[in-house]
Structure formats: C-alpha cells, structure tokens
XYZ file of C-alpha atoms in Angstrom:
746
model
C 6.309 -40.934 112.280
C 3.852 -38.625 114.126
C 3.458 -35.039 113.491
C 5.119 -32.612 115.589
C 3.335 -32.200 118.868
C 0.847 -34.766 117.834
C -0.869 -36.206 121.045
C 0.565 -33.754 123.517
C -1.649 -33.267 126.436
C -1.962 -29.741 128.051
C -2.644 -29.725 131.807
C -6.448 -30.175 132.645
C -8.056 -26.977 133.777
C -11.100 -26.831 135.883
C -14.122 -24.861 134.461
C -17.401 -23.831 135.806
C -20.415 -21.297 135.037
C -23.457 -19.609 136.583
C -26.742 -19.148 135.071
C -25.862 -15.666 134.383
C -23.154 -16.847 132.168
C -25.523 -18.983 130.353
C -28.182 -15.809 129.959
C -25.186 -13.701 128.539
C -24.248 -16.110 125.751
C -27.631 -16.666 124.669
C -28.279 -12.953 124.398
C -25.015 -12.007 122.804
C -25.731 -14.862 119.908
C -29.030 -13.372 119.159
C -31.431 -15.693 120.896
C -34.999 -14.045 120.291
C -37.856 -13.130 123.082
C -39.999 -16.119 121.826
C -36.941 -18.655 123.152
C -37.293 -17.634 126.609
C -36.148 -21.229 127.713
C -32.409 -19.794 126.628
C -33.126 -16.266 128.240
C -35.339 -16.759 131.362
C -33.675 -18.676 134.342
C -37.126 -19.402 135.833
C -38.518 -20.793 132.485
C -39.627 -24.189 133.316
C -37.649 -25.702 130.426
C -34.754 -23.430 131.013
C -31.603 -24.748 129.451
C -28.072 -23.748 128.174
C -27.378 -23.066 124.733
C -25.728 -26.239 123.015
C -22.689 -24.409 121.896
C -21.921 -22.788 124.979
C -19.145 -25.278 125.946
C -16.612 -23.389 123.185
C -16.376 -20.504 125.602
C -15.411 -22.470 128.655
C -11.663 -22.747 127.530
C -11.708 -18.942 127.390
C -13.778 -18.435 130.633
C -12.473 -21.394 132.479
C -13.543 -20.428 136.345
C -13.225 -16.709 135.902
C -15.971 -14.054 136.653
C -13.649 -11.287 135.976
C -11.734 -9.927 133.073
C -8.600 -11.717 132.025
C -5.213 -10.874 130.242
C -6.042 -12.627 127.081
C -2.513 -12.657 125.643
C -0.956 -13.834 129.043
C -3.569 -16.904 129.484
C -2.924 -17.707 125.785
C 0.645 -18.546 125.956
C -0.234 -21.797 127.919
C 2.426 -24.252 128.164
C 4.660 -24.746 124.934
C 3.985 -27.495 122.415
C 7.135 -29.895 122.170
C 8.891 -30.113 118.844
C 7.288 -27.055 117.272
C 8.254 -23.106 117.615
C 6.734 -20.884 120.227
C 3.822 -18.773 118.422
C 2.966 -15.264 118.937
C -0.713 -15.383 120.280
C -1.353 -11.713 119.815
C -1.506 -12.747 116.103
C -3.902 -16.026 116.197
C -7.349 -16.347 114.822
C -10.050 -18.932 114.627
C -9.657 -21.510 111.638
C -12.560 -24.038 111.977
C -14.582 -25.714 114.822
C -16.252 -28.849 115.030
C -18.595 -29.678 118.130
C -19.762 -32.985 119.002
C -22.658 -32.913 121.705
C -22.688 -35.715 123.748
C -24.846 -34.842 126.913
C -26.289 -31.518 127.429
C -24.718 -29.300 130.048
C -26.608 -28.171 133.370
C -27.828 -24.622 133.697
C -25.131 -24.205 136.343
C -22.021 -25.906 137.275
C -22.827 -25.512 140.868
C -22.530 -28.831 142.804
C -20.462 -30.620 140.471
C -16.836 -30.145 139.134
C -15.886 -29.875 135.500
C -12.961 -29.595 133.610
C -11.400 -28.956 130.247
C -8.981 -31.778 128.791
C -7.152 -30.295 126.015
C -4.554 -32.340 123.374
C -2.934 -31.619 120.215
C -3.893 -33.342 117.047
C -1.364 -31.685 114.909
C 0.703 -28.574 114.148
C 1.038 -27.839 110.253
C 3.152 -25.421 108.555
C 1.231 -23.680 105.717
C 4.266 -21.655 104.955
C 4.603 -17.955 104.445
C 0.815 -17.173 105.529
C 1.185 -19.142 108.813
C 0.879 -22.083 111.069
C -2.188 -24.170 111.907
C -2.743 -25.769 115.709
C -5.553 -28.395 115.536
C -6.563 -29.336 119.241
C -9.505 -31.565 120.671
C -10.938 -30.058 123.609
C -13.448 -32.206 125.904
C -15.610 -31.009 128.711
C -15.599 -33.784 131.471
C -17.326 -33.933 134.898
C -15.867 -35.514 138.091
C -17.094 -38.895 136.893
C -15.188 -39.017 133.566
C -18.237 -38.529 131.636
C -17.795 -36.390 128.756
C -20.201 -33.771 127.726
C -18.445 -32.276 124.686
C -15.805 -32.779 122.123
C -14.534 -29.924 120.110
C -11.956 -29.957 117.655
C -10.549 -26.669 116.795
C -8.133 -25.094 114.515
C -6.246 -22.086 115.309
C -4.637 -19.938 112.622
C -1.065 -18.296 113.622
C -0.905 -15.433 110.987
C 2.680 -15.003 109.056
C 4.253 -17.601 111.893
C 4.825 -20.535 109.001
C 7.970 -21.669 107.132
C 9.589 -23.496 110.098
C 9.722 -26.942 108.163
C 6.715 -28.485 109.660
C 4.500 -30.730 107.970
C 1.644 -29.390 105.550
C -0.857 -31.425 107.195
C -3.877 -33.549 105.952
C -6.661 -32.162 103.398
C -10.094 -31.804 104.691
C -13.165 -32.959 103.840
C -15.247 -30.184 101.957
C -19.028 -29.863 102.696
C -20.088 -27.565 99.726
C -23.617 -26.342 99.535
C -25.793 -28.300 96.809
C -25.390 -26.329 93.498
C -28.445 -24.927 92.019
C -30.999 -25.669 94.564
C -32.597 -22.724 96.744
C -32.014 -22.887 100.475
C -34.629 -24.651 102.627
C -34.335 -21.864 105.056
C -32.611 -18.500 105.638
C -31.570 -16.902 109.035
C -30.405 -13.211 109.023
C -28.651 -11.504 112.062
C -27.649 -7.599 112.029
C -24.176 -7.058 114.010
C -24.011 -3.437 115.355
C -20.428 -1.586 116.399
C -20.884 -3.100 119.705
C -21.525 -6.631 118.915
C -18.054 -7.503 119.610
C -18.031 -5.727 123.099
C -21.073 -7.554 124.286
C -19.601 -10.984 123.194
C -16.294 -10.500 124.578
C -18.013 -10.525 128.006
C -18.484 -14.157 127.529
C -14.657 -14.824 128.392
C -13.010 -14.421 125.054
C -11.242 -11.083 125.875
C -8.922 -10.894 122.719
C -7.981 -7.127 122.054
C -8.637 -7.892 118.348
C -12.175 -7.579 119.070
C -12.170 -4.287 121.059
C -9.604 -1.883 119.702
C -8.423 -1.196 116.347
C -4.825 -1.457 116.844
C -4.068 -5.459 116.872
C -6.390 -5.438 113.427
C -4.294 -3.086 111.898
C -0.982 -4.859 112.655
C -2.486 -7.910 111.342
C -3.800 -6.610 108.024
C -7.556 -6.413 108.641
C -7.879 -2.911 109.039
C -9.311 -2.515 112.426
C -11.773 -4.407 114.779
C -13.341 -7.641 113.507
C -16.037 -9.522 115.263
C -15.154 -12.841 117.192
C -15.110 -15.695 114.567
C -17.030 -17.210 117.181
C -19.828 -14.962 117.268
C -20.534 -15.592 113.511
C -20.118 -19.397 114.103
C -22.383 -19.607 117.412
C -25.157 -16.968 115.732
C -25.353 -19.454 112.835
C -25.747 -22.503 115.127
C -28.459 -20.561 116.447
C -30.226 -19.643 113.481
C -29.938 -23.165 112.296
C -31.444 -24.483 115.558
C -34.121 -22.020 115.328
C -35.105 -22.286 111.843
C -35.047 -26.089 111.432
C -34.829 -27.543 115.019
C -37.478 -25.651 116.646
C -35.132 -23.999 119.106
C -34.952 -27.315 121.183
C -31.417 -27.764 122.459
C -31.826 -31.598 122.133
C -32.053 -31.350 118.297
C -28.358 -30.398 117.814
C -26.049 -33.537 117.716
C -22.955 -31.868 115.765
C -22.079 -28.655 114.124
C -19.019 -27.331 112.432
C -17.770 -24.499 110.280
C -14.705 -22.795 108.711
C -13.844 -19.146 109.319
C -13.673 -17.894 105.761
C -13.263 -14.168 106.252
C -13.569 -11.820 109.027
C -16.815 -9.958 110.031
C -16.682 -6.341 110.824
C -18.825 -4.551 113.354
C -21.969 -3.677 111.463
C -21.872 -6.409 108.705
C -25.450 -8.178 108.211
C -24.784 -11.867 108.197
C -27.156 -14.149 105.921
C -27.053 -17.936 106.883
C -28.433 -19.906 103.907
C -29.322 -23.530 105.116
C -30.080 -26.738 103.039
C -31.378 -29.832 104.095
C -29.620 -32.692 102.651
C -32.253 -35.444 103.147
C -29.775 -37.958 104.789
C -30.865 -39.122 108.070
C -28.743 -41.290 110.712
C -30.289 -42.277 114.022
C -33.059 -39.526 113.456
C -30.516 -36.662 112.914
C -30.473 -35.243 109.450
C -27.204 -33.890 107.816
C -28.064 -30.072 107.082
C -25.339 -27.828 105.222
C -25.011 -23.995 105.334
C -22.998 -21.312 104.265
C -23.100 -17.413 105.908
C -22.112 -14.232 104.100
C -21.960 -10.953 104.585
C -24.020 -8.042 102.894
C -21.464 -7.700 100.321
C -22.133 -11.409 99.418
C -18.663 -12.547 100.791
C -18.587 -15.942 102.429
C -17.630 -15.542 106.128
C -18.348 -19.113 107.136
C -17.682 -22.190 104.738
C -17.922 -25.998 105.168
C -20.982 -25.561 107.249
C -22.506 -29.027 108.265
C -24.624 -29.959 111.256
C -26.467 -32.857 112.293
C -30.048 -31.894 113.548
C -33.341 -33.208 114.406
C -35.350 -31.375 111.829
C -38.705 -30.002 112.720
C -38.839 -26.773 110.653
C -39.817 -26.293 107.214
C -40.038 -28.836 104.732
C -37.151 -29.615 102.395
C -37.266 -28.483 98.956
C -35.609 -31.906 97.733
C -37.626 -33.596 95.260
C -40.705 -35.546 97.019
C -40.024 -39.290 96.348
C -43.506 -40.650 95.686
C -44.739 -43.202 98.069
C -46.321 -46.435 96.786
C -48.865 -48.747 98.003
C -47.537 -51.805 99.501
C -46.457 -54.450 96.899
C -46.688 -52.059 93.909
C -43.389 -52.182 91.696
C -41.502 -49.022 91.277
C -41.843 -48.290 87.552
C -39.024 -47.106 85.483
C -38.210 -43.225 85.324
C -38.965 -41.688 81.982
C -38.993 -44.716 79.832
C -41.551 -46.144 77.290
C -43.525 -49.178 77.934
C -41.343 -52.292 76.587
C -44.052 -52.859 74.146
C -44.077 -49.326 72.401
C -42.211 -48.612 69.422
C -39.831 -45.708 70.213
C -38.866 -43.020 72.656
C -41.425 -40.076 72.290
C -39.969 -36.587 71.675
C -40.540 -35.762 75.379
C -38.563 -38.720 76.448
C -35.797 -37.980 74.269
C -35.612 -34.141 75.331
C -36.667 -34.447 78.816
C -36.000 -37.552 81.039
C -37.982 -36.921 83.901
C -38.446 -38.145 87.492
C -41.890 -39.814 88.600
C -42.511 -36.261 90.145
C -42.145 -35.006 86.726
C -39.078 -33.146 87.521
C -36.356 -33.334 84.978
C -33.463 -35.147 86.999
C -30.183 -33.768 85.093
C -31.084 -30.191 85.119
C -28.561 -28.704 87.306
C -31.079 -27.834 90.206
C -32.121 -31.747 90.170
C -28.881 -33.428 90.328
C -29.218 -35.056 94.047
C -26.951 -34.350 96.728
C -24.373 -36.724 98.000
C -24.894 -39.493 100.451
C -21.893 -38.703 103.040
C -21.139 -41.858 105.016
C -18.386 -42.695 107.510
C -16.048 -44.815 105.538
C -14.276 -46.586 108.441
C -14.584 -46.981 112.237
C -12.549 -43.882 112.951
C -15.297 -41.723 111.191
C -13.803 -40.359 108.428
C -16.331 -39.292 105.808
C -16.852 -40.032 101.940
C -19.266 -38.793 99.190
C -21.303 -41.156 97.282
C -23.762 -40.652 94.597
C -27.239 -42.033 95.697
C -28.087 -44.033 92.819
C -24.535 -45.235 92.603
C -24.882 -46.437 96.093
C -27.995 -48.216 95.814
C -27.007 -50.002 92.638
C -23.960 -51.015 94.317
C -25.523 -52.456 97.470
C -23.241 -55.191 98.713
C -25.932 -57.477 100.223
C -26.476 -60.980 98.824
C -29.959 -59.911 97.009
C -27.621 -57.454 94.965
C -24.415 -59.272 94.600
C -24.645 -63.163 93.795
C -22.864 -64.888 96.555
C -21.172 -67.188 94.310
C -20.391 -65.377 91.161
C -20.023 -62.043 92.797
C -21.721 -60.331 89.811
C -24.510 -57.767 90.077
C -27.966 -59.665 90.444
C -30.050 -56.734 90.379
C -31.744 -54.902 87.237
C -29.957 -51.569 87.497
C -32.469 -50.024 85.366
C -35.681 -50.994 86.532
C -34.885 -48.823 90.106
C -35.710 -45.092 90.282
C -33.543 -42.786 89.258
C -34.357 -40.488 92.256
C -33.866 -43.184 94.837
C -32.919 -41.605 98.147
C -31.237 -42.755 101.316
C -34.053 -42.493 104.072
C -31.878 -43.493 107.005
C -28.146 -44.633 107.856
C -27.318 -46.874 110.866
C -23.819 -47.907 111.534
C -22.452 -51.153 113.287
C -18.732 -52.120 113.743
C -18.795 -53.868 110.347
C -19.996 -50.773 108.097
C -23.280 -48.976 107.194
C -26.950 -50.184 106.487
C -29.024 -47.701 104.324
C -32.808 -47.720 104.320
C -33.590 -46.729 100.920
C -36.749 -44.957 99.608
C -37.460 -47.984 97.022
C -37.524 -50.182 100.340
C -34.321 -52.039 100.178
C -32.368 -52.136 103.146
C -28.631 -51.711 101.694
C -25.480 -53.331 103.358
C -22.036 -51.283 102.661
C -18.985 -52.721 104.778
C -16.305 -50.216 105.761
C -13.930 -52.149 103.821
C -16.063 -51.629 100.594
C -16.630 -47.848 101.574
C -13.314 -46.674 101.962
C -11.828 -47.496 98.453
C -14.943 -46.819 96.575
C -15.701 -43.064 98.010
C -15.794 -40.499 95.082
C -12.507 -39.102 94.377
C -12.590 -36.610 91.555
C -13.796 -33.077 90.659
C -17.521 -32.180 90.719
C -17.112 -29.668 88.046
C -15.891 -31.809 85.046
C -17.483 -30.658 82.033
C -20.202 -32.695 80.600
C -19.738 -34.364 77.113
C -20.695 -32.632 73.799
C -22.094 -35.169 71.323
C -20.475 -35.739 68.101
C -21.993 -37.480 65.173
C -20.775 -41.533 65.480
C -20.098 -43.413 62.010
C -20.710 -46.995 61.358
C -19.153 -49.425 59.178
C -21.082 -51.044 56.195
C -22.969 -53.745 57.922
C -26.155 -55.713 57.517
C -29.112 -56.008 60.224
C -31.801 -58.694 60.358
C -35.300 -57.088 60.104
C -38.641 -59.051 61.101
C -39.566 -61.659 58.856
C -35.881 -61.911 57.395
C -34.221 -65.474 57.307
C -30.925 -65.622 59.706
C -27.480 -66.065 57.827
C -26.486 -69.784 57.744
C -23.753 -71.884 56.235
C -23.413 -75.744 55.861
C -21.032 -77.578 58.430
C -19.766 -79.935 55.528
C -19.235 -76.987 52.965
C -17.209 -74.874 55.564
C -14.867 -77.772 56.624
C -14.284 -78.938 52.823
C -13.266 -75.704 51.368
C -11.799 -72.033 52.161
C -14.361 -70.257 49.735
C -17.095 -71.611 51.916
C -14.902 -70.627 54.848
C -14.684 -67.088 53.654
C -18.551 -67.304 52.966
C -19.008 -68.174 56.657
C -16.494 -65.499 58.035
C -18.122 -62.701 55.651
C -21.645 -63.362 57.216
C -20.261 -63.153 60.552
C -18.828 -59.881 59.623
C -21.470 -58.444 57.801
C -24.342 -59.676 60.046
C -22.593 -60.176 63.549
C -23.833 -63.655 63.569
C -24.262 -66.927 61.424
C -25.789 -70.445 62.123
C -23.774 -73.617 61.004
C -26.318 -76.621 59.970
C -25.344 -80.121 59.865
C -22.846 -80.431 62.640
C -22.509 -83.978 64.172
C -23.712 -84.199 67.529
C -20.186 -84.512 69.637
C -17.782 -82.080 70.931
C -15.135 -83.160 68.590
C -16.572 -82.030 65.626
C -17.547 -78.685 67.069
C -14.062 -78.050 68.314
C -12.861 -78.618 64.381
C -15.313 -76.387 63.408
C -14.224 -73.524 65.602
C -10.291 -74.601 64.634
C -11.184 -74.105 61.140
C -11.184 -70.021 61.810
C -8.269 -70.144 64.204
C -6.995 -71.396 67.356
C -9.364 -71.584 70.464
C -8.801 -68.884 72.948
C -7.934 -69.868 76.659
C -9.193 -68.429 79.269
C -9.667 -68.949 83.048
C -12.848 -71.080 81.632
C -10.200 -73.427 80.004
C -10.046 -73.353 75.986
C -12.812 -75.878 74.352
C -15.568 -75.914 76.589
C -17.942 -78.960 77.284
C -20.146 -78.234 80.159
C -23.332 -78.123 82.029
C -25.256 -75.720 84.485
C -23.291 -76.964 87.639
C -21.490 -73.721 88.414
C -18.107 -75.344 87.986
C -17.251 -71.840 87.067
C -18.705 -69.110 89.368
C -20.574 -67.360 86.662
C -24.209 -66.812 85.911
C -23.613 -68.436 82.611
C -23.122 -71.696 84.434
C -26.642 -71.620 85.874
C -30.097 -72.166 84.499
C -30.995 -68.577 85.424
C -32.365 -65.916 82.949
C -29.473 -63.966 81.185
C -30.056 -60.431 79.936
C -28.459 -59.268 76.863
C -24.652 -58.572 77.152
C -21.255 -59.345 75.641
C -18.638 -61.644 77.136
C -15.332 -60.791 78.372
C -15.838 -57.364 79.363
C -13.529 -57.998 82.214
C -10.393 -58.899 79.705
C -8.335 -56.056 78.366
C -9.024 -57.757 74.963
C -12.389 -59.314 74.853
C -12.680 -62.590 72.455
C -14.060 -61.546 69.144
C -16.019 -64.829 68.306
C -18.066 -66.976 70.329
C -19.618 -70.279 69.317
C -22.262 -72.430 71.020
C -23.344 -75.809 70.004
C -26.371 -77.777 72.166
C -25.404 -81.234 72.417
C -28.412 -82.375 74.366
C -31.167 -81.194 76.757
C -33.133 -83.525 78.608
C -35.928 -83.659 81.308
C -36.860 -79.894 80.827
C -37.547 -76.981 78.306
C -36.689 -73.363 77.880
C -33.214 -72.035 77.268
C -33.978 -69.988 73.993
C -31.289 -68.204 72.555
C -31.280 -64.298 72.455
C -29.387 -61.914 70.182
C -29.324 -58.117 69.943
C -27.538 -56.262 67.437
C -25.450 -53.596 69.310
C -24.294 -51.813 66.318
C -28.275 -51.235 65.219
C -28.762 -50.147 68.899
C -26.200 -47.425 68.442
C -27.648 -46.101 65.455
C -31.195 -45.660 66.821
C -29.852 -44.142 70.211
C -27.866 -41.665 67.992
C -31.247 -40.639 66.343
C -33.202 -40.436 69.802
C -30.375 -39.482 71.942
C -27.136 -38.184 70.515
C -26.131 -36.792 73.666
C -26.611 -40.183 75.612
C -24.497 -41.908 72.810
C -21.843 -39.404 73.312
C -21.786 -40.329 76.735
C -21.746 -44.089 76.645
C -18.772 -43.430 73.792
C -16.870 -41.334 76.424
C -17.085 -42.636 79.965
C -14.986 -45.716 80.957
C -16.113 -47.978 83.309
C -14.118 -50.845 85.515
C -15.342 -54.273 84.882
C -14.219 -57.506 86.613
C -14.890 -61.605 87.269
C -14.158 -62.688 90.495
C -16.370 -65.730 91.029
C -13.657 -68.162 91.816
C -11.283 -68.342 94.317
C -8.424 -68.338 92.182
C -9.623 -65.627 90.149
C -10.135 -61.912 90.243
C -9.729 -60.334 86.518
C -9.848 -56.742 85.661
C -8.721 -54.866 82.400
C -5.648 -52.949 82.586
C -7.882 -49.833 82.166
C -11.560 -48.659 82.307
C -13.381 -49.299 79.341
C -16.057 -47.607 77.315
C -19.427 -49.001 76.490
C -19.002 -47.816 72.810
C -15.318 -47.551 71.202
C -14.866 -45.955 68.104
C -11.710 -46.437 66.042
C -9.048 -43.793 66.415
C -7.990 -43.696 62.608
C -11.276 -44.988 60.659
C -13.635 -42.949 63.215
C -16.456 -45.726 63.129
C -18.005 -47.804 65.885
C -16.075 -51.128 66.089
C -16.788 -52.756 69.556
C -19.461 -52.876 71.873
C -18.789 -53.586 75.463
C -21.938 -54.047 77.709
C -22.564 -56.441 80.536
C -24.344 -54.996 83.669
C -23.593 -58.158 85.503
C -19.688 -57.678 85.703
C -19.644 -53.785 85.577
C -17.438 -53.104 88.999
C -18.314 -49.992 90.950
C -16.644 -46.634 89.385
C -15.573 -44.337 91.967
C -13.539 -41.800 89.833
C -16.518 -39.601 88.589
C -18.667 -36.736 89.903
C -22.318 -37.105 90.806
C -23.096 -35.091 87.871
C -21.279 -37.405 85.626
C -23.042 -40.499 87.544
C -26.233 -39.376 86.457
C -25.633 -38.300 82.959
C -24.212 -41.868 82.283
C -27.172 -43.539 84.267
C -29.665 -41.705 82.171
C -27.609 -42.761 78.855
C -27.395 -46.382 80.018
C -31.172 -46.560 81.018
C -32.039 -45.302 77.315
C -29.423 -47.766 75.970
C -31.121 -50.789 78.266
C -34.454 -49.744 76.937
C -33.513 -49.783 73.109
C -31.792 -53.456 73.607
C -34.936 -54.615 75.329
C -37.564 -53.416 72.680
C -39.117 -56.553 70.885
C -38.033 -55.520 67.318
C -34.286 -55.430 68.395
C -34.428 -59.172 70.142
C -33.779 -62.053 67.947
C -34.989 -65.417 69.745
C -34.137 -68.696 68.572
C -34.293 -72.118 70.159
C -31.007 -74.085 70.194
C -31.230 -77.605 68.755
C -28.427 -80.352 68.637
C -26.749 -80.207 65.144
C -26.751 -76.526 64.764
C -24.352 -74.281 66.246
C -24.574 -70.284 66.313
C -21.652 -68.092 66.234
C -21.132 -64.268 66.850
C -19.510 -61.303 66.752
C -19.234 -60.706 70.571
C -17.617 -57.246 69.522
C -21.032 -56.443 68.185
C -23.886 -58.910 69.099
C -25.203 -58.775 72.765
C -26.226 -62.318 73.759
C -28.420 -63.804 76.557
C -31.070 -66.342 77.064
C -34.266 -67.480 78.977
C -34.470 -69.397 82.053
C -34.283 -73.312 81.726
C -35.349 -76.338 83.393
C -33.692 -80.114 83.120
C -30.198 -80.679 81.868
C -28.371 -78.944 79.251
C -25.017 -80.036 77.937
C -23.320 -77.153 75.699
C -20.041 -76.993 74.038
C -18.148 -74.230 72.273
C -15.294 -71.770 72.438
C -13.947 -68.360 71.780
C -11.579 -67.083 69.253
C -9.455 -63.624 69.391
C -10.121 -60.694 67.437
C -6.622 -60.424 65.857
C -6.912 -64.392 64.612
C -10.321 -63.874 63.161
C -9.478 -60.412 61.259
C -6.237 -62.150 60.038
C -8.167 -64.969 58.734
C -10.848 -62.998 57.140
C -8.631 -60.277 55.606
C -6.460 -62.771 53.923
C -9.515 -64.831 52.693
C -11.204 -61.634 51.143
C -7.929 -59.912 49.761
C -5.383 -62.594 49.430
C -1.836 -62.510 51.246
C -0.099 -60.174 48.577
C -2.543 -57.093 49.132
C -2.690 -57.555 53.138
C 1.257 -57.512 52.784
C 1.061 -54.521 50.570
C -1.149 -52.612 52.868
C 0.605 -53.295 55.904
C 0.428 -49.974 58.193
C -2.219 -48.257 55.812
C -5.041 -46.761 57.875
C -6.619 -44.847 55.278
C -10.425 -45.222 55.307
C -11.203 -47.049 52.181
C -13.143 -50.457 51.278
C -10.055 -51.019 49.073
C -7.679 -51.385 52.195
C -7.614 -54.643 53.824
C -6.991 -52.993 57.284
C -10.228 -50.819 57.158
C -11.802 -54.165 57.966
C -11.674 -54.399 62.005
C-alpha cells in the first residue's frame, strides 16, 4: 500500500527568467569579481549558475513581489491534513542537473512539474512533505530534477507513516578537508536573497521566527545551500558550471544574519563517468553544523586531494604485499609488528588513514550503498576472482595492496564495473551489491587484546621425524589404536604405514576410530581430479594451506588421505601447517591481530554444485577459544570458502584484513611448512581443527581415497582409551581445567 499522497501530481506551472534574474542570483550567493561569467551578461561565456533552478518554484514567472503564504497554500494533497505554510522550513534538497539552463527563457516555454514522493508524520516535531520538482521545456526535455523535503513545524501526530530512513553521507573521520570555503553573511543577506523570489516573511521580519521558536529572523536555508554549492564549484570545480552534476545537503540548523559560514570539503576519490564524489559540511562561527549530509558529484580541477597517494607501477610489475617481510626472512621486524604501513609509508590503521567508503548504486533505481574498498576489491564477482565452477575465491587476498582504490565506476543495466588502482576491472552485479552493502555502526569499539592460552601439545621442528604408526598394529590391538589417536591429538597429525593399497583397507582403518562422516561429498571417498564435486580439491591446481569444512556448523575433526595411484605425471606434494603453533607465534608478534582473529566472526559457504549451497547456522571466528577452559581449540581458515561479510564497519574491515594478512604471512613461512610426498601404502591423518593442509600442483592422474571423522566420535574414542570408561562416566559434566579431567581434552 502506497503512503498517503504519494504520486500526487500538482498542476504544472509556467516558469520564466531574465538575465537580470540570473545576475541577481549569482550576486546573492557570493559569486566573486573573478567569476564574471556569472556576473556580467556580456561575458563571452555568460552562464546561469547551475543551482538557479531551485529558485523557479518560488519565482514562477513573476517580476513583482508576491504573497508567500497565499502562493504556498497551493492545491491540497489527498489523504493528508492541510498544513500551515506559515510554519514551514526547508528540510533537505537534492538537485540533479541534466542540461544547463539558457541565460534567459525568452523564446522558449518552460514549466515546473511537481509531484509528491511522500508525506511523513514525525510526531510532535512536525511533518515532512517530500516532492520531486522538474524543470521541463516545451519539447518535454528535462533540465533538472530536485527532490525537496519541507518540514512543517509542530504539525505532526496525524497518524501518517514515519517515512524511510535516509542515506548518510558523513565526512571522512580524522582527515583534514581538501578545501575550505568561507562566506560572511550580513544583517542584509536574507533581504538580498529574498529578491530571487522566495518572499517568506520568516527571512525579513522577526515575528514569524519568534512564533516558531527561532528567536527572530533567520536566513533562507537555500542561501546556505546555494552558497555552499558556489564555494565547492569555485574551490574544486574551477567555477565552471558544466563541472557540477549533482548537489545535495540537509538543513541541520538555522543561520542567523551576521553568521560566518565555513564549508569544509573532502574529495572521496571515487570517480564515476568523470565526476568525483565530494562531501562537505557547513558550520557557523560557533562550530555548529548548519548543512549536513553534504554530497555532490563534481569534475574536479582544483586542489589535489589529501587522499593517500597510490604508487604507479611500471607495466608488468607485480604490486608487492604491504608491510610484510619477505617470505624467506624468519620473522616480522619490530617496525612491522608495531606499524603496518602502506606502500607510501603511511600507517593504514591510524584513524587518519582509514580509507573512505566506495559508494555505489545497489539497484537500477539508484539507491546508494557503502562498501569498504579493499573488501570490495577482494570480493569481485568476475570469473578471474570467483572460480566459475566451484564458486570459491580464486585470488590471493593477501597479495593485493591494502590501499587499493577505485579509480572509476561505470554502470550498465546489470550492475557496476570498477577500475581498480591495481589494474583490475571488477564486476559487481546489482543482485549481489544490494544484499552485501555495509549495514552496521561505523563507531564500534576495536578489539582489545587478551592473552590466549594453549593446551599441552607437541609441534614438529626442522629435522625431527614425523609421528607414524603401523597399520597392522593399529588394526590389531586397542593399545596401538590409542597410541595412534594420542599422536594425532598431541602432534596434530600422524602417518600410517603399511596399508594394503586398496580402498577397502583404508576404509577399515578410518572405521577403527569411529563412523565415517557423510557429507555432500558422500561418505568414504574414492576419487580423481575430475570436478565431480565442484571444489578446488577436485582439481589438479595448487591448494594453499586451509582447513576443511569451514562452511559446516560443525567441521569434521579428522581427515585421512591415502594415495592409491599416481600415473603419467608428478607433483602433488602434501602441505601441512600447524595452526596452533602459528597462533603462538602471532601472539608474540601481534597480540592485537590475534585478538581480532579470535573475536571477528565470518561467513563461509560451499556452493559449487547446483544442488548444494551450505553455510553455517552462524558466522564463525578464525580462532575459537573454549569458553570454560580458555585455551585455543579450533582453527577455521579457508580463504577460498570465506563468503563476503557485510555486517562490519570499514574500520573493522581494515583491522581484520591486517590481522589476517599477518596470519597468512606466518603460515607461509618456510619453517612453518611441512612438505611430504604421498605414496601408495602410506596414509596421513590430521586434526582438521588444528592442522592446515594444502598441496602443490600436479600432472597426470591421481586416485585418492579417504574420509572424515566427527569431533565427538574422535574425542569419545580418545577419552575412553586414555582414561577408561569408569573415569569418563565419573566426570560427566565436569569442566574443571585439569589434565586429570577427561573433559579437559577437547
């Protein structure tokens, strides 16, 4: 059901203007003597100041003073009360310029078309009437469109809808403006401006303002609005009227005669069809905001932006990682631990260095959404960034520069295409942008680090032999089964030697522990790299270190692989990385980053096959600590399967990406990587909650088999073999942190 009054069309009204009207307007908003093309009718480039069309709904065709209250009554709006126009003030204006007005309307007919967008009951404070006003010539060509909000003071509580929330365009926090414009009003400013055609007595005599609670005369809101537009066009747009495409601001508080108005202006660095987004705020000399939500689209020709410089690289050069050591050095330097930097040497997470949002249309109707630039770049939906078959991330997030910027945005009927500073052209369909726009507070507190504890464990060091057991022994007696499970729990992995080279024996080995977990991949696996299941594991491509099942609410605890054959090729070395050891190192080098990974939750998914789209019931942390015992018990890390997260602020995004970048660097250190070559007859089993695994690229045909075991089944078997059934039963429900407590072993 539509809102009351929505869609109501007022009768069209003729509008006209002369050159003297254009000259008066330019003078009244502060145009300077060096802008003669606005102030002198014989100037070869004489032009109408681009926001002049906002005056025409007041002026219409008149060259004489009019009765503001009588004219404002207009025709009633169906379904809403009749409002008192003696108590109305401007709320907000958004002007879109489609074609410049000629210096005079002589020789053509123009009309004002005015329709109601909505009428919103704001309760005791009053009512907002939102309209769209278009200036159209006799051929039907539209020159400008203005969305206006008028606020009828103390005229609410009539039972109407509250109205939609508005998009906020706050200036960037902690960054100095790129330009500043100052205009000093006088006691006569409102008297001059009203000659444009807005003869509201509120701006000429004190009585209306006293009755409305303003204390006396206030200056037209549109004076502040238009003078800010002039200031921005002058400071950044070269005073060229063709350089302004869109301008909007909200009237935040009244301006009184004699106030000095300062407009602070920020370039946002986002360019769309040659027009850059610019934000601004206007304050009086008491530092009170009088214009908020200021935003315009401008062709910038003025001062350089204070945005961080993006280094230009020679063609073919690879953009290096930011603030990270070489892969072959042994650890982070103190400078890297304490001051992660951009390529230009600037700390990315200092409040003044957090990049500004990329603002994009999220649907064909033009609604705007906020997106963090690095988040948007890493979540590009093109076929190079998202594997077309597996739907997994196909790029290395952490090889991209943290200070990546959008250089240009273009739209088609399907969505947005962004040219990024790293040279990539990103693809973002509207159907994807709409649900992924940022939707959380921008002022959430950042995480304070707390020391992480670790359970007793053993980690392999260079030169040390890997843990291993005999297949024959494991299958023969429970004491050897316990030895096997104890090595898995202590080391995180274990090799099993002497397995008959057939899938049946391998399946029996897994079932020696517990039931094999069934998933969308089936139960026991026996597969080749044929993409039967749309997952990178079913290819012959390189696989970076990761844990499996991040997309399950309860990831499998154990995973076993046995190579049955590898013919007509080579490669495919197996990679293991101890995630618990990586967390210990990160706690020493970057405790703040570790705390971030242990507190920020992320969505995951697997969506490769047509009949599968699995996500956990809730988002999950990379590092999970036990709520009773306090130690780290689970690592969930898979950059391939991480889904786009939208419920976080831009500051939280960069905090997490920096922490994840450090984590990624640690797990790629040579001393962290355990490389082994699979061979038939030897299986490897590892703790998927602790050990990250991967593999090198391979050629030829490999046949692998294996399976998963659930956490609860594994831990039940391990505790019973370690402590005996009686002691396990005696400690049911006991969560005391003690190595004598079977439940302490998670």
